[in-house]
Each structure stands twice: as structure tokens, then as C-alpha cells.
Amino acid sequence: MKTYQEMSKEELTQELTALKAEYEKIKGMGLALDMSRGKPGADQLDLSMGMLDVLDSKTALKSENGTDLRNYGVLDGIPEAKKLMADVIGTKPENVIIYGNSSLNIMYDQVARAEMFGICGNTPWCKLDKVKFLCPVPGYDRHFAITETFGIEMINIPMTENGPDMDLVEKYVNNDETVKGIWCVPKYSNPQGVVYSDETVRRFAALKPAAADFRIFWDNAYVVHHLYKEDQAQILDILEECKKAGNPDMVFEFCSTSKVSFPGSGIAAIASSETNIADIKKRLTIQTIGHDKINQLRHVKFFKNVDGIKAHMEKQADLIRPKFELVEKIFSDELASRGIGTWMHPLGGYFISFEAPEGCAKEIVSKCKEAGVVLTGAGSPFPYKKDPKDSVIRIAPTYPSLAELEQAANVFVVVVRMVAAEKFLAEK
């Protein structure tokens, strides 16, 4: 099969004519398919239904230290839940605070506290003339929305196959005191599926920030979200590496069970140094008396321990792996073979990051929407929703059924081929 680059003007014209006719047929089908957000499918959520049966009115609602979980108190979470979440991310329970269902909420609060009160006695960010954040791209749109909301200047840092471009990270962090943070998804990154190498993690730990209140916002969202039992990525413990490098306070690590149990009713956690934990609790004690301890117990009783979570996630992988493989096969057959699309092969996480020919992403997303397939907005994986190449499109395969996903992916490839054919034809 010829690539589009190899086709003559006449061949591309014939290709485009046929694709436009196919596209018009698709528009007449009245499709309503959604690949826009990384939500778990109903079959994944069904795996957690037994959690609703582990507690009832006869259950002794006490933690292992005797605390009555029906009452006020326990600011940082019950001991069992702290151990569970610490084991998930590979740290110590004393480094952990358990929150409600959303790690995104914790990240927002952490930025808000830095803005209003400062971090560990440093000047509140709101009193500074300039605050900057480094943003590995493509990245997670909700991270960028938080920093944009607070008026923080965001700086693009290109991603490599081993993580962010560390030469650039070191240049900014070590020389610019207005750089106060960096967003990181270190394992199966959103949206590419990149896993940070040991060297990358160690270079993060060895940073020499110009700002005393610089923090790495380490969103370990997909720590147990493997697709393959026999090929599971591992990353170094950033907290331990920072401690060894003499930077124990440089990291806020986040995780949750949002895509493990129930997204709307999970538990989330922040892990950090003793100094940072004390600073957070000083503010948190004014904000709340404590989060839902009964839900924390529910999770502990259902999963029992980290091995229970891993076994649960193997069941989830069995459900979503065929979806990833289906999308990749369709992309390989219809797009890669024509030289009009690239992506990384993710071993875990929730997304496939598709890179279309430069200048085509917005047009592809728009035409897919016209045909009844909703995608994440073009530009979303970049700060300010501005993709400098207009090429990255985030695909979320988990929510649709396999049949719906196949239909949506086939519509997508028709649109990509059509938009790419128009681009290459214009350049002939």
C-alpha cells in the first residue's frame, strides 16, 4: 500500500472523492458515540459492586485502633486505609493523608493553599509578581486547568519516551525562582502512556531548585493500571529518591481509587515528607474535621490489602485490554500503513495519544463530531488548549462497549484519512 506522501495527485484525488462519499453515508447513520473522557465502562464498575455488601447495620464500625468511624475526627484517615494507599504507591503510612474520592480535589487544594498561605512558611504565591509551572506535553488537561484558574503561567516541556525533557526541566527549575512546580504523571502518562525511566526519576530527585517552595506535583494516577499481566512497568519511589538526594520536601504525590473502585465514591490520598504533611494538616484542620471514614473502611474490607487491589485490577485489564488492542489494530491497518498517524503503544493507563499530520487535529475532531463521534477537544492535552502543531488527539477507549468502540474507531480513521488526503493534495 502506498503512503499518502507517495501517492500522485490523481491517486490522492480519487482517494479523497471516495472518502467524502463514505463520510456522507456515515453522517446519515445518526451515530452518537463518545470517546472523549476516560470513564470506566459499566462492566468495570460492576466488578466493585461487592463493596456495597461488606458493611451493614450489624458491622462494628470501628477502625483497628478502636476509633468509632461514625463520629467526628481522624483528620488524616484511618490507619488501615493509610496503609492500603501507602502500599499501593510504595511508601510509608505516616507519609499519607486520606481524603475523599478525588485526587484532583487534593491537587486543587494544594495549589490553593500555596496561593493563599504559602508552602512551609514561604511567601504565599498570590503575593508574588510571577508564578510559573512546568507542564510536560502532551499532558492532562485538568492539571492545566487548575494552574490556569489561579493565573499561573504555564510553560510547555516536551515529553520523550522516558519522561519530560529533563535538560529543560533542570534549566528552568535550577535557575528561575519563579518556577514553583511541575505537573507529572509518571506511570502510563496521560495521554501517551509514557513511563518515567529510573534516570528521569533520579534527575527529578536531584533537582536544585532556585525556589525554596518548588514542588513536584507527582500524580501517580495509574500506578496499578496495567494492561498486561506479564509486562507491567515499574517506577522508582520518588519520595525515597528525593530523601536520598537531600530533597525530602520536594514532592507531593497523589493517587486515588477513582478508576479502581467507584470514581464518584472512592478514596484519594496525598503522600509527602513529614514537614509537608505537618504543613498540610495545619491548614486542613480548619477546612475539615475529617473525610468519610466509613467509606475508607469499606475499601479496606473489600480489597483487604494491596494484593487484593492488584487482583481486582487484573480483572479490569481483561475488560479494557481488548478495547486498546482493537483501536490499535484499526489504526495500524488504516492509518499507519498510509503514513498518516503515529501513537505510542501503552502498557497501561487509560488513553491512546494519536498524532495526526500537523495542522489536522482541530479539523479531525470537528468532522468526527459532525459524524456523531465525540472526541476530547483538539488542543486539550496542552496548556491554554493550544497545541503548537495542531496534531495531538486523545483517544479514550474505556467507556464505549467493544461494538461501539469499533464503530467509533472506524469513523475516526475515515475522517483522519479524508482530512489528511485534503492536506497532502493541497501540498502537491
Coordinates of C-alpha atoms in Angstrom, one line a residue:
M1 CA 0.0 0.0 0.0
K2 CA 1.3 3.4 -0.9
T3 CA 1.5 6.1 1.7
Y4 CA -0.2 9.4 1.1
Q5 CA 3.3 11.0 0.6
E6 CA 3.9 8.5 -2.2
M7 CA 0.6 9.0 -4.0
S8 CA 0.3 11.1 -7.1
K9 CA -2.1 14.0 -7.3
E10 CA -4.5 11.9 -9.3
E11 CA -4.4 9.0 -6.8
L12 CA -5.0 11.3 -3.9
T13 CA -7.9 13.0 -5.7
Q14 CA -9.5 9.5 -6.3
E15 CA -8.9 8.6 -2.6
L16 CA -10.4 11.9 -1.4
T17 CA -13.5 11.5 -3.6
A18 CA -14.2 8.0 -2.3
L19 CA -13.6 9.1 1.4
K20 CA -16.0 12.1 1.1
A21 CA -18.7 9.8 -0.2
E22 CA -18.2 7.4 2.7
Y23 CA -18.2 10.2 5.1
E24 CA -21.6 11.4 3.9
K25 CA -23.0 7.9 4.4
I26 CA -21.7 7.9 7.9
K27 CA -23.3 11.3 8.7
G28 CA -26.6 9.8 7.6
M29 CA -26.4 7.0 10.2
G30 CA -27.3 9.2 13.1
L31 CA -24.5 7.9 15.3
A32 CA -24.0 9.1 19.0
L33 CA -20.7 7.7 20.2
D34 CA -18.3 9.1 22.8
M35 CA -14.5 8.6 23.1
S36 CA -14.0 11.9 24.9
R37 CA -13.4 11.2 28.5
G38 CA -11.6 8.3 30.3
K39 CA -14.5 7.0 32.2
P40 CA -14.7 3.3 33.3
G41 CA -17.3 1.3 31.4
A42 CA -20.3 -0.2 33.3
D43 CA -18.6 -3.7 33.2
Q44 CA -15.6 -2.3 35.1
L45 CA -17.8 -0.7 37.7
D46 CA -19.7 -3.9 38.1
L47 CA -16.5 -5.5 39.5
S48 CA -16.8 -3.3 42.6
M49 CA -20.4 -3.9 43.4
G50 CA -19.5 -6.3 46.2
M51 CA -18.1 -3.4 48.1
L52 CA -21.6 -2.3 48.8
D53 CA -22.2 -5.5 50.8
V54 CA -19.1 -5.5 53.1
L55 CA -20.8 -3.2 55.6
D56 CA -24.3 -3.3 57.0
S57 CA -26.1 -2.1 60.2
K58 CA -24.6 -5.0 62.1
T59 CA -21.0 -4.2 61.2
A60 CA -18.8 -2.9 64.0
L61 CA -17.8 0.5 62.5
K62 CA -14.5 0.8 64.3
S63 CA -11.0 1.1 63.0
E64 CA -8.2 -1.2 64.1
N65 CA -7.2 1.4 66.8
G66 CA -10.7 1.4 68.2
T67 CA -11.9 4.7 66.7
D68 CA -15.7 4.9 66.2
L69 CA -16.0 5.7 62.5
R70 CA -19.5 7.0 62.8
N71 CA -18.3 10.1 64.7
Y72 CA -16.1 13.1 64.1
G73 CA -12.4 13.0 64.0
V74 CA -9.3 11.3 62.4
L75 CA -8.1 14.1 60.1
D76 CA -5.6 12.1 58.1
G77 CA -7.5 8.9 57.6
I78 CA -7.9 5.6 59.5
P79 CA -4.7 3.5 59.9
E80 CA -5.9 0.7 57.7
A81 CA -6.7 3.0 54.8
K82 CA -3.4 4.8 55.2
K83 CA -1.6 1.5 55.0
L84 CA -3.6 0.4 51.9
M85 CA -2.9 3.5 49.9
A86 CA 0.8 3.7 51.1
D87 CA 1.3 0.1 49.9
V88 CA -0.3 1.0 46.5
I89 CA 2.2 3.7 45.8
G90 CA 5.1 2.1 47.7
T91 CA 5.6 4.4 50.6
K92 CA 5.1 4.5 54.4
P93 CA 1.6 5.1 56.1
E94 CA 3.0 8.0 58.1
N95 CA 3.6 9.8 54.8
V96 CA 0.0 9.6 53.8
I97 CA -3.2 11.6 54.3
I98 CA -6.5 10.1 53.1
Y99 CA -9.1 12.4 51.6
G100 CA -12.4 12.0 49.8
N101 CA -13.0 10.5 46.4
S102 CA -10.9 12.7 44.2
S103 CA -7.1 13.3 43.9
L104 CA -7.9 16.2 41.6
N105 CA -9.6 17.9 44.5
I106 CA -6.4 17.4 46.6
M107 CA -4.3 18.9 43.8
Y108 CA -6.6 21.9 43.5
D109 CA -6.4 22.4 47.3
Q110 CA -2.7 22.1 47.3
V111 CA -2.3 24.8 44.7
A112 CA -4.9 26.9 46.5
R113 CA -3.1 26.6 49.9
A114 CA 0.2 27.6 48.2
E115 CA -1.6 30.6 46.7
M116 CA -3.3 31.7 49.9
F117 CA -0.9 30.7 52.7
G118 CA 2.4 29.7 51.1
I119 CA 4.2 26.4 51.5
C120 CA 6.1 25.7 54.7
G121 CA 6.4 29.3 55.7
N122 CA 7.3 30.7 52.3
T123 CA 5.6 33.7 50.7
P124 CA 2.1 33.0 49.5
W125 CA 2.1 32.7 45.7
C126 CA -0.7 35.3 45.4
K127 CA 1.7 37.9 46.8
L128 CA 4.4 37.3 44.2
D129 CA 4.6 39.1 40.9
K130 CA 5.1 36.0 38.9
V131 CA 4.5 32.3 39.4
K132 CA 5.3 29.6 36.8
F133 CA 4.5 25.9 36.4
L134 CA 6.2 23.5 34.1
C135 CA 3.8 21.4 32.0
P136 CA 5.0 18.2 30.2
V137 CA 3.1 18.0 26.9
P138 CA 1.0 16.3 25.8
G139 CA -0.4 16.1 29.3
Y140 CA -3.5 16.1 31.5
D141 CA -6.0 18.9 30.7
R142 CA -7.4 19.1 34.2
H143 CA -3.9 19.7 35.6
F144 CA -3.5 22.7 33.3
A145 CA -7.0 24.0 34.1
I146 CA -6.0 24.2 37.8
T147 CA -2.9 26.3 37.2
E148 CA -4.7 28.4 34.6
T149 CA -7.5 29.1 37.1
F150 CA -5.0 30.6 39.5
G151 CA -3.4 32.7 36.9
I152 CA -0.1 30.7 37.0
E153 CA 2.0 31.0 33.8
M154 CA 2.4 27.5 32.2
I155 CA 5.5 26.5 30.3
N156 CA 5.5 23.6 27.8
I157 CA 8.1 20.9 28.4
P158 CA 8.2 18.3 25.6
M159 CA 7.8 14.6 26.6
T160 CA 10.2 12.0 25.5
E161 CA 9.9 8.2 25.6
N162 CA 11.5 8.3 29.1
G163 CA 9.5 11.2 30.6
P164 CA 9.8 15.0 30.4
D165 CA 12.8 16.6 28.7
M166 CA 15.0 16.8 31.8
D167 CA 17.5 19.1 30.4
L168 CA 14.8 21.7 30.1
V169 CA 13.3 20.9 33.5
E170 CA 16.7 21.4 35.1
K171 CA 17.3 24.6 33.2
Y172 CA 14.1 26.2 34.4
V173 CA 13.9 24.7 38.0
N174 CA 17.5 25.3 38.9
N175 CA 17.8 28.9 37.5
D176 CA 14.4 30.5 37.8
E177 CA 12.9 31.2 41.3
T178 CA 9.5 32.0 39.8
V179 CA 9.1 28.3 38.8
K180 CA 7.2 26.8 41.7
G181 CA 6.0 23.5 40.4
I182 CA 5.7 20.9 37.7
W183 CA 2.8 18.5 36.8
C184 CA 3.9 14.9 36.4
V185 CA 2.0 11.7 35.6
P186 CA 5.0 9.3 36.0
K187 CA 3.5 6.0 35.1
Y188 CA 1.4 5.4 32.0
S189 CA 1.2 9.2 31.5
N190 CA -2.0 10.8 30.4
P191 CA -2.4 10.7 27.4
Q192 CA 0.7 9.0 25.8
G193 CA 1.3 6.1 28.3
V194 CA 4.9 7.1 28.9
V195 CA 6.7 5.5 31.9
Y196 CA 9.4 7.7 33.6
S197 CA 12.8 5.9 33.4
D198 CA 14.9 5.4 36.6
E199 CA 17.3 8.1 35.3
T200 CA 14.4 10.5 34.9
V201 CA 13.1 9.9 38.4
R202 CA 16.6 10.3 39.9
R203 CA 17.2 13.5 37.9
F204 CA 13.9 14.9 39.4
A205 CA 15.1 13.9 42.9
A206 CA 18.4 15.6 42.3
L207 CA 17.0 19.0 41.2
K208 CA 18.4 22.1 42.9
P209 CA 15.5 24.5 42.8
A210 CA 16.1 28.2 42.8
A211 CA 12.8 28.5 44.7
A212 CA 12.7 27.0 48.2
D213 CA 9.0 26.3 47.7
F214 CA 9.3 24.5 44.4
R215 CA 7.3 21.3 44.5
I216 CA 6.9 18.3 42.1
F217 CA 3.1 17.5 41.7
W218 CA 3.5 13.8 41.2
D219 CA 0.1 12.4 40.1
N220 CA 0.6 8.7 40.3
A221 CA -2.9 8.1 39.0
Y222 CA -2.3 4.9 37.1
V223 CA 0.1 3.2 39.5
V224 CA -1.8 -0.1 39.3
H225 CA -3.5 0.3 35.9
H226 CA -1.6 -2.2 33.9
L227 CA -3.0 -3.7 30.7
Y228 CA -0.8 -6.8 30.6
K229 CA 0.0 -9.2 33.5
E230 CA 3.3 -10.2 32.0
D231 CA 4.5 -6.7 31.0
Q232 CA 4.0 -4.3 33.9
A233 CA 6.0 -1.1 34.2
Q234 CA 7.7 -0.2 37.5
I235 CA 9.0 3.2 38.6
L236 CA 11.2 4.3 41.4
D237 CA 9.7 5.7 44.6
I238 CA 10.1 9.4 44.1
L239 CA 9.7 10.1 47.9
E240 CA 12.6 7.8 48.7
E241 CA 14.8 9.1 45.9
C242 CA 14.2 12.7 47.0
K243 CA 15.1 11.8 50.5
K244 CA 18.3 10.1 49.4
A245 CA 19.2 13.1 47.3
G246 CA 18.7 15.5 50.2
N247 CA 15.4 16.9 48.9
P248 CA 12.9 15.2 51.2
D249 CA 10.3 18.0 50.9
M250 CA 10.2 18.5 47.2
V251 CA 7.3 16.2 46.3
F252 CA 3.6 16.0 46.7
E253 CA 2.4 12.6 45.4
F254 CA -1.2 11.9 44.7
C255 CA -3.3 8.8 44.0
S256 CA -6.8 7.5 44.3
T257 CA -9.1 4.6 43.7
S258 CA -11.2 6.6 41.2
K259 CA -10.6 4.2 38.4
V260 CA -10.1 1.2 40.8
S261 CA -13.5 1.1 42.6
F262 CA -16.1 3.8 42.0
P263 CA -15.0 7.1 40.6
G264 CA -17.6 9.0 42.5
S265 CA -17.2 7.1 45.7
G266 CA -13.5 6.2 46.0
I267 CA -10.8 7.3 48.3
A268 CA -7.8 9.5 47.5
A269 CA -4.5 10.3 49.1
I270 CA -1.5 12.6 49.2
A271 CA 1.9 11.4 50.3
S272 CA 4.8 13.6 51.2
S273 CA 7.5 14.3 53.7
E274 CA 6.9 14.8 57.5
T275 CA 7.4 18.5 57.1
N276 CA 5.0 18.8 54.2
I277 CA 2.4 16.6 55.9
A278 CA 2.5 18.8 59.1
D279 CA 2.1 21.9 57.0
I280 CA -0.9 20.5 55.2
K281 CA -2.6 19.3 58.4
K282 CA -2.1 22.7 59.9
R283 CA -4.4 24.1 57.2
L284 CA -6.6 21.0 56.8
T285 CA -7.7 21.1 60.4
I286 CA -9.5 24.4 59.7
Q287 CA -11.0 23.1 56.4
T288 CA -12.5 19.8 57.7
I289 CA -12.8 17.6 60.8
G290 CA -12.2 14.5 58.6
H291 CA -13.2 12.7 55.5
D292 CA -15.6 9.7 55.1
K293 CA -14.1 7.1 57.4
I294 CA -16.9 4.6 56.8
N295 CA -16.0 4.6 53.0
Q296 CA -12.4 4.2 53.9
L297 CA -13.3 1.1 55.9
R298 CA -15.5 -0.2 53.1
H299 CA -12.5 -0.1 50.7
V300 CA -10.2 -1.8 53.2
K301 CA -12.7 -4.6 53.9
F302 CA -13.4 -5.1 50.2
F303 CA -9.8 -5.1 48.9
K304 CA -8.2 -6.3 52.2
N305 CA -4.7 -5.3 51.0
V306 CA -2.6 -4.2 48.0
D307 CA -2.7 -7.7 46.6
G308 CA -6.5 -7.6 46.6
I309 CA -6.3 -4.3 44.6
K310 CA -3.8 -5.9 42.1
A311 CA -6.1 -8.9 41.7
H312 CA -9.1 -6.6 41.1
M313 CA -7.1 -4.6 38.5
E314 CA -6.2 -7.8 36.6
K315 CA -10.0 -8.3 36.1
Q316 CA -10.3 -4.7 34.9
A317 CA -7.4 -5.2 32.5
D318 CA -9.1 -8.3 31.0
L319 CA -12.1 -6.0 30.2
I320 CA -10.3 -3.0 28.7
R321 CA -7.2 -4.6 27.1
P322 CA -9.3 -5.8 24.1
K323 CA -10.5 -2.3 23.6
F324 CA -7.0 -0.9 23.4
E325 CA -5.9 -3.7 21.1
L326 CA -8.9 -3.1 18.8
V327 CA -8.2 0.6 18.4
E328 CA -4.5 0.0 17.8
K329 CA -5.2 -2.7 15.2
I330 CA -7.6 -0.4 13.3
F331 CA -5.1 2.5 13.5
S332 CA -2.3 0.2 12.3
D333 CA -4.3 -1.2 9.4
E334 CA -5.9 2.1 8.2
L335 CA -3.6 4.9 9.2
A336 CA 0.0 3.8 10.0
S337 CA 0.1 1.9 6.8
R338 CA -0.7 5.1 4.9
G339 CA 1.8 7.2 6.8
I340 CA -0.8 9.5 8.3
G341 CA -0.7 8.8 12.0
T342 CA 1.5 7.8 14.9
W343 CA 1.0 6.8 18.6
M344 CA 2.8 5.1 21.4
H345 CA 1.8 1.6 22.4
P346 CA 0.6 2.0 26.0
L347 CA 1.2 -0.8 28.5
G348 CA -1.3 0.7 30.9
G349 CA -3.3 3.8 31.8
Y350 CA -6.5 5.0 30.2
F351 CA -5.6 6.6 26.9
I352 CA -4.1 6.4 23.4
S353 CA -2.5 9.6 22.2
F354 CA -2.8 9.8 18.4
E355 CA -0.6 12.2 16.5
A356 CA -2.2 13.3 13.2
P357 CA -0.4 15.1 10.4
E358 CA 0.5 18.7 11.5
G359 CA -2.4 21.1 11.2
C360 CA -5.1 18.5 11.2
A361 CA -6.3 17.8 14.7
K362 CA -9.0 20.5 15.0
E363 CA -10.5 19.6 11.7
I364 CA -10.5 15.9 12.5
V365 CA -12.2 16.5 15.9
S366 CA -14.8 18.8 14.3
K367 CA -15.6 16.4 11.4
C368 CA -15.9 13.4 13.8
K369 CA -18.4 15.4 15.8
E370 CA -20.4 16.1 12.7
A371 CA -20.4 12.4 12.1
G372 CA -21.6 11.6 15.6
V373 CA -18.4 10.7 17.3
V374 CA -17.3 12.9 20.2
L375 CA -13.6 13.2 21.0
T376 CA -11.6 15.2 23.6
G377 CA -11.2 18.7 22.2
A378 CA -8.2 19.3 20.0
G379 CA -5.6 21.2 22.0
S380 CA -6.8 19.8 25.3
P381 CA -3.5 18.0 26.2
F382 CA -1.7 21.4 26.1
P383 CA -1.8 24.4 28.4
Y384 CA -4.3 27.0 27.3
K385 CA -5.7 24.4 24.9
K386 CA -3.0 25.4 22.3
D387 CA -1.3 22.6 20.5
P388 CA 1.5 24.3 18.7
K389 CA 1.4 21.7 15.9
D390 CA -2.4 21.1 16.0
S391 CA -1.8 17.4 15.8
V392 CA -2.4 15.5 19.1
I393 CA -5.8 13.9 19.7
R394 CA -6.5 12.0 22.9
I395 CA -8.5 8.7 22.4
A396 CA -10.4 7.3 25.4
P397 CA -11.3 3.7 24.6
T398 CA -12.6 2.5 28.0
Y399 CA -16.2 3.8 28.2
P400 CA -17.9 2.5 25.0
S401 CA -18.8 -1.1 24.5
L402 CA -16.5 -3.1 22.2
A403 CA -19.0 -2.9 19.4
E404 CA -19.5 0.9 19.8
L405 CA -15.7 1.4 20.0
E406 CA -15.1 -0.4 16.8
Q407 CA -17.8 1.7 15.1
A408 CA -16.3 4.9 16.5
A409 CA -12.7 4.0 15.6
N410 CA -13.7 3.2 12.0
V411 CA -15.4 6.6 11.8
F412 CA -12.3 8.2 13.2
V413 CA -10.0 6.6 10.6
V414 CA -12.3 7.6 7.7
V415 CA -12.1 11.2 8.9
V416 CA -8.4 11.2 9.5
R417 CA -7.8 9.8 6.0
M418 CA -10.1 12.4 4.5
V419 CA -8.5 15.3 6.3
A420 CA -5.0 14.1 5.6
A421 CA -5.8 13.5 1.9
E422 CA -7.0 17.1 1.6
K423 CA -3.8 18.3 3.3
F424 CA -1.4 16.3 1.1
L425 CA -3.4 17.1 -2.0
A426 CA -3.1 20.8 -1.3
E427 CA 0.6 20.4 -1.0
K428 CA 1.1 18.6 -4.3

